[in-house]
Short mmCIF file of C-alpha atoms in Angstrom, two decimals:
data_model
loop_
_atom_site.label_atom_id
_atom_site.label_comp_id
_atom_site.label_asym_id
_atom_site.label_seq_id
_atom_site.Cartn_x
_atom_site.Cartn_y
_atom_site.Cartn_z
CA UNK B 1 -19.10 178.20 50.08
CA UNK B 2 -22.31 176.79 50.06
CA UNK B 3 -22.83 174.95 53.35
CA UNK B 4 -23.10 171.10 50.92
CA UNK B 5 -19.66 171.38 48.94
CA UNK B 6 -18.32 172.25 52.09
CA UNK B 7 -19.00 168.99 53.78
CA UNK B 8 -18.53 168.08 50.43
CA UNK B 9 -14.84 169.17 50.87
CA UNK B 10 -14.79 167.74 54.20
CA UNK B 11 -15.51 164.47 53.87
CA UNK B 12 -12.99 164.19 50.68
CA UNK B 13 -10.04 165.83 52.94
CA UNK B 14 -10.93 163.19 56.15
CA UNK B 15 -10.70 159.89 53.93
CA UNK B 16 -7.54 161.32 52.48
CA UNK B 17 -6.20 161.55 56.32
CA UNK B 18 -7.99 158.00 57.56
CA UNK B 19 -6.14 156.35 54.07
CA UNK B 20 -3.11 157.93 54.54
CA UNK B 21 -3.21 156.98 58.85
CA UNK B 22 -4.22 153.36 57.52
CA UNK B 23 -1.57 153.23 54.86
CA UNK B 24 1.72 154.03 57.39
CA UNK B 25 4.22 151.64 58.46
CA UNK B 26 3.36 151.06 62.00
CA UNK B 27 5.96 150.92 64.53
CA UNK B 28 7.43 147.39 65.54
CA UNK B 29 9.68 147.11 68.10
CA UNK B 30 11.55 144.23 69.73
CA UNK B 31 9.76 141.64 72.85
CA UNK B 32 10.66 139.43 75.00
CA UNK B 33 9.69 136.50 76.80
CA UNK B 34 11.27 134.41 79.58
CA UNK B 35 10.23 131.22 80.42
CA UNK B 36 9.51 130.65 83.32
CA UNK B 37 8.25 134.26 83.69
CA UNK B 38 8.69 134.82 87.27
CA UNK B 39 12.60 134.06 87.20
CA UNK B 40 15.23 133.09 90.65
CA UNK B 41 18.29 132.71 91.37
CA UNK B 42 19.68 128.46 90.27
CA UNK B 43 16.55 128.92 87.40
CA UNK B 44 17.65 128.04 83.46
CA UNK B 45 16.08 130.67 81.71
CA UNK B 46 14.57 130.08 77.62
CA UNK B 47 15.25 133.72 75.96
CA UNK B 48 12.34 134.20 73.12
CA UNK B 49 12.40 137.77 70.69
CA UNK B 50 10.80 138.28 68.25
CA UNK B 51 13.20 141.21 65.67
CA UNK B 52 11.58 144.99 64.20
CA UNK B 53 13.35 143.33 61.37
CA UNK B 54 14.36 140.51 59.25
CA UNK B 55 17.84 138.62 60.82
CA UNK B 56 19.80 136.69 59.53
CA UNK B 57 22.10 136.40 62.77
CA UNK B 58 20.85 136.50 66.82
CA UNK B 59 23.70 137.26 69.23
CA UNK B 60 23.71 137.70 73.09
CA UNK B 61 24.98 138.91 76.05
CA UNK B 62 23.28 137.80 79.80
CA UNK B 63 25.56 137.59 82.79
CA UNK B 64 28.69 138.53 81.05
CA UNK B 65 28.88 134.86 78.81
CA UNK B 66 27.33 135.34 75.46
CA UNK B 67 24.38 133.28 73.44
CA UNK B 68 24.34 132.26 70.57
CA UNK B 69 19.89 132.63 69.22
CA UNK B 70 18.41 130.35 66.97
CA UNK B 71 15.48 131.30 64.43
CA UNK B 72 12.28 128.69 65.65
CA UNK B 73 9.40 128.37 63.02
CA UNK B 74 6.85 126.69 64.98
CA UNK B 75 6.81 129.86 67.43
CA UNK B 76 8.79 132.88 65.03
CA UNK B 77 10.93 134.03 67.06
CA UNK B 78 14.37 134.02 67.40
CA UNK B 79 15.48 131.56 70.95
CA UNK B 80 18.26 130.87 73.12
CA UNK B 81 19.43 128.77 76.47
CA UNK B 82 20.60 130.36 79.31
CA UNK B 83 21.16 130.05 83.38
CA UNK B 84 21.17 132.59 86.76
CA UNK B 85 23.49 131.70 88.69
CA UNK B 86 22.74 130.10 92.36
CA UNK B 87 23.96 133.00 94.16
CA UNK B 88 22.03 135.88 92.59
CA UNK B 89 21.76 138.26 94.24
CA UNK B 90 18.01 139.65 93.33
CA UNK B 91 17.13 142.93 91.25
CA UNK B 92 17.23 144.44 87.25
CA UNK B 93 19.85 142.66 84.85
CA UNK B 94 20.38 143.12 81.35
CA UNK B 95 20.31 141.22 78.30
CA UNK B 96 22.33 143.20 74.96
CA UNK B 97 21.20 142.23 71.87
CA UNK B 98 22.73 142.50 68.59
CA UNK B 99 21.12 141.09 65.25
CA UNK B 100 22.37 141.36 61.29
CA UNK B 101 19.35 142.59 58.87
CA UNK B 102 19.89 141.21 55.85
CA UNK B 103 20.79 144.00 54.20
CA UNK B 104 23.93 143.39 56.34
CA UNK B 105 23.17 146.59 58.62
CA UNK B 106 23.54 146.19 62.57
CA UNK B 107 19.73 145.87 65.27
CA UNK B 108 20.95 146.41 68.59
CA UNK B 109 18.36 146.20 71.39
CA UNK B 110 19.18 145.91 75.78
CA UNK B 111 16.01 144.77 77.76
CA UNK B 112 16.47 144.49 81.10
CA UNK B 113 14.93 141.08 83.00
CA UNK B 114 13.97 141.43 86.64
CA UNK B 115 15.26 138.13 89.16
CA UNK B 116 13.52 137.11 92.59
CA UNK B 117 15.50 135.86 94.75
CA UNK B 118 14.31 132.28 95.97
CA UNK B 119 15.37 130.85 99.48
CA UNK B 120 16.25 127.06 99.30
CA UNK B 121 16.41 124.86 102.64
CA UNK B 122 19.26 122.71 104.81
CA UNK B 123 19.68 119.40 103.98
CA UNK B 124 21.29 116.52 106.57
CA UNK B 125 23.03 113.42 105.40
CA UNK B 126 24.81 110.46 106.33
CA UNK B 127 27.75 109.45 104.36
CA UNK B 128 30.54 107.65 105.10
CA UNK B 129 33.52 109.40 106.72
CA UNK B 130 36.22 109.22 103.96
CA UNK B 131 33.69 111.67 101.47
CA UNK B 132 34.71 114.22 104.65
CA UNK B 133 37.28 113.93 105.69
CA UNK B 134 39.27 112.31 102.71
CA UNK B 135 42.06 110.20 103.41
CA UNK B 136 45.76 111.79 102.44
CA UNK B 137 46.37 109.22 99.68
CA UNK B 138 43.59 110.27 98.34
CA UNK B 139 44.07 113.66 97.62
CA UNK B 140 46.11 113.90 95.07
CA UNK B 141 43.60 112.00 92.83
CA UNK B 142 41.06 114.93 93.89
CA UNK B 143 43.71 117.20 92.86
CA UNK B 144 43.35 115.72 88.90
CA UNK B 145 40.40 115.13 88.78
CA UNK B 146 39.06 118.89 90.25
CA UNK B 147 41.87 119.25 87.40
CA UNK B 148 39.52 117.46 84.46
CA UNK B 149 36.76 118.96 85.85
CA UNK B 150 37.31 122.37 85.42
CA UNK B 151 39.43 121.48 82.22
CA UNK B 152 36.03 119.91 80.36
CA UNK B 153 33.39 121.80 82.81
CA UNK B 154 34.92 126.31 80.82
CA UNK B 155 35.11 124.34 76.98
CA UNK B 156 32.11 126.07 75.98
CA UNK B 157 31.72 124.15 72.36
CA UNK B 158 31.03 126.39 69.53
CA UNK B 159 28.11 124.35 67.68
CA UNK B 160 25.08 123.90 69.37
CA UNK B 161 23.21 119.72 69.43
CA UNK B 162 20.36 120.23 71.79
CA UNK B 163 17.01 120.09 70.12
CA UNK B 164 13.42 120.20 71.38
CA UNK B 165 13.07 119.80 74.99
CA UNK B 166 14.62 118.00 77.55
CA UNK B 167 13.49 114.27 78.39
CA UNK B 168 13.60 113.42 82.49
CA UNK B 169 16.84 110.98 82.28
CA UNK B 170 14.61 107.97 84.56
CA UNK B 171 11.19 108.17 84.35
CA UNK B 172 11.38 107.66 88.93
CA UNK B 173 10.49 110.66 91.16
CA UNK B 174 12.44 113.27 92.42
CA UNK B 175 13.25 112.13 95.92
CA UNK B 176 15.05 115.43 96.76
CA UNK B 177 15.13 118.74 95.45
CA UNK B 178 17.89 121.74 93.46
CA UNK B 179 19.25 124.01 95.38
CA UNK B 180 20.01 122.90 99.74
CA UNK B 181 22.60 123.64 101.38
CA UNK B 182 24.06 119.96 102.41
CA UNK B 183 25.88 119.09 105.50
CA UNK B 184 27.43 116.14 106.08
CA UNK B 185 27.79 114.52 109.07
CA UNK B 186 27.04 117.71 110.42
CA UNK B 187 29.25 119.74 107.72
CA UNK B 188 27.99 121.93 106.28
CA UNK B 189 29.97 121.39 102.36
CA UNK B 190 28.30 122.65 99.54
CA UNK B 191 25.01 123.40 97.88
CA UNK B 192 23.08 120.56 96.28
CA UNK B 193 23.86 121.35 92.37
CA UNK B 194 20.83 118.97 91.72
CA UNK B 195 18.44 117.35 91.19
CA UNK B 196 17.95 113.17 92.65
CA UNK B 197 15.32 110.49 91.32
CA UNK B 198 14.86 107.24 93.51
CA UNK B 199 16.20 104.94 91.17
CA UNK B 200 17.48 101.23 92.91
CA UNK B 201 20.52 100.04 91.69
CA UNK B 202 20.58 99.21 87.55
CA UNK B 203 18.70 101.24 86.52
CA UNK B 204 18.22 102.69 82.95
CA UNK B 205 19.71 106.29 82.73
CA UNK B 206 18.35 108.24 79.88
CA UNK B 207 20.28 110.91 78.11
CA UNK B 208 17.82 114.00 77.89
CA UNK B 209 19.09 115.45 74.67
CA UNK B 210 21.28 114.98 72.17
CA UNK B 211 25.00 115.81 73.08
CA UNK B 212 28.45 114.17 72.98
CA UNK B 213 29.36 112.55 75.55
CA UNK B 214 32.77 114.27 77.30
CA UNK B 215 33.12 112.32 80.83
CA UNK B 216 31.97 107.86 81.94
CA UNK B 217 34.45 107.20 84.02
CA UNK B 218 34.78 106.73 87.77
CA UNK B 219 35.47 110.00 89.62
CA UNK B 220 36.36 110.03 93.91
CA UNK B 221 33.12 111.93 95.14
CA UNK B 222 30.46 111.58 90.81
CA UNK B 223 31.55 107.44 91.19
CA UNK B 224 30.49 105.86 87.47
CA UNK B 225 29.94 108.68 85.85
CA UNK B 226 28.44 110.57 82.69
CA UNK B 227 28.75 114.40 81.14
CA UNK B 228 27.02 115.42 78.04
CA UNK B 229 27.79 117.85 75.87
CA UNK B 230 24.93 119.24 74.58
CA UNK B 231 26.59 122.34 73.02
CA UNK B 232 27.03 126.21 73.58
CA UNK B 233 28.18 125.39 77.33
CA UNK B 234 25.59 123.47 78.05
CA UNK B 235 26.09 119.68 79.96
CA UNK B 236 23.81 117.71 81.43
CA UNK B 237 25.82 115.53 85.07
CA UNK B 238 24.66 111.54 85.34
CA UNK B 239 26.54 110.48 88.97
CA UNK B 240 26.80 106.58 90.99
CA UNK B 241 25.86 104.71 88.32
CA UNK B 242 26.74 101.02 88.94
CA UNK B 243 27.54 100.58 85.27
CA UNK B 244 28.66 103.29 82.29
CA UNK B 245 27.22 101.99 78.70
CA UNK B 246 29.01 104.74 76.66
CA UNK B 247 32.33 105.99 76.73
CA UNK B 248 34.07 109.30 75.80
CA UNK B 249 33.30 110.78 72.10
CA UNK B 250 29.69 108.82 71.72
CA UNK B 251 27.85 110.57 70.09
CA UNK B 252 24.45 110.32 71.51
CA UNK B 253 20.52 111.07 71.13
CA UNK B 254 18.43 111.49 73.68
CA UNK B 255 16.56 108.33 74.98
CA UNK B 256 20.31 106.40 74.15
CA UNK B 257 21.60 104.65 77.12
CA UNK B 258 24.44 105.72 79.13
CA UNK B 259 24.91 103.69 82.07
CA UNK B 260 22.57 101.86 84.89
CA UNK B 261 22.25 104.53 87.81
CA UNK B 262 23.84 102.64 90.97
CA UNK B 263 25.17 104.45 94.71
CA UNK B 264 28.89 104.43 93.70
CA UNK B 265 30.52 107.44 94.95
CA UNK B 266 29.38 110.10 97.82
CA UNK B 267 26.01 108.65 98.65
CA UNK B 268 23.62 107.65 101.02
CA UNK B 269 22.17 105.45 99.48
CA UNK B 270 21.05 104.15 95.65
CA UNK B 271 19.69 106.60 93.66
CA UNK B 272 20.01 108.51 90.28
CA UNK B 273 22.20 112.04 90.72
CA UNK B 274 21.13 114.51 88.06
CA UNK B 275 22.73 117.86 87.04
CA UNK B 276 23.33 120.76 84.43
CA UNK B 277 25.12 123.18 83.45
CA UNK B 278 25.62 126.01 81.57
CA UNK B 279 28.53 128.38 81.02
CA UNK B 280 29.88 127.54 84.24
CA UNK B 281 26.39 127.91 86.22
CA UNK B 282 24.88 125.57 88.25
CA UNK B 283 21.16 125.38 86.85
CA UNK B 284 18.15 123.78 88.69
CA UNK B 285 17.62 120.87 86.47
CA UNK B 286 13.59 119.83 87.53
CA UNK B 287 12.93 123.35 85.22
CA UNK B 288 14.76 122.83 82.63
CA UNK B 289 12.76 119.81 82.08
CA UNK B 290 9.86 121.28 81.90
CA UNK B 291 10.90 124.80 79.49
CA UNK B 292 8.69 125.17 76.35
CA UNK B 293 11.61 124.32 74.07
CA UNK B 294 10.90 125.06 70.06
#
């Protein structure tokens, strides 16, 4: 074979192979992003998922709890909110995903999510003695209120009401952070499961996102309080009001006035205690307010 012909054949074969390689489909895999990137005990987490195929639904399981993902056109991703227990030990934990393709076929994926340990401080507070050692005459009331909260907080609404980013409930600064071990009158009681804001009596308190009011009444420890259900087990709690402006069953939007701040319940001065729960897990509200939810 003449050298020129051989060269032409080699160039033809090379071009054919190159075209075939370019035409071959590129394998696309699942991708998972979390916000914040570094997850710790007590943190909320926004999961963003991209699937290798077009899905009609996506569900997940995280820490034994179910997640219903929504598709965001802006990010072209599936996303869901969840949380990490305040007492969770560090390690790698699975996020199990199951999607449904347009054809009806199932698409499964399991990702390993790393959780680091955060050490929270200890704070000391002085409150009225009746809130450390309640009188016998209020014990029945406290027990009834605990049962009420357990029933309301354990219910998971199937729908998702919240939409977009969560807004601060008041336009003031933070006075006490989430997660600190709290000692009342020398007795260690609980970890601080919320975020305290400086708020003089009468400061307007607003809903942080869309939801349904499931609790709006006076409780022994919480004082005048409001709880908003945002769906899928996500709740926000607003404590120590001087006045309540909504009633149970009301639908609220982000910015709806819930009431006025005060100093009712177990407090050492006027402020707003703002908390958030996801399926029984208290999470850091300060981080929740920073999440860039699609």
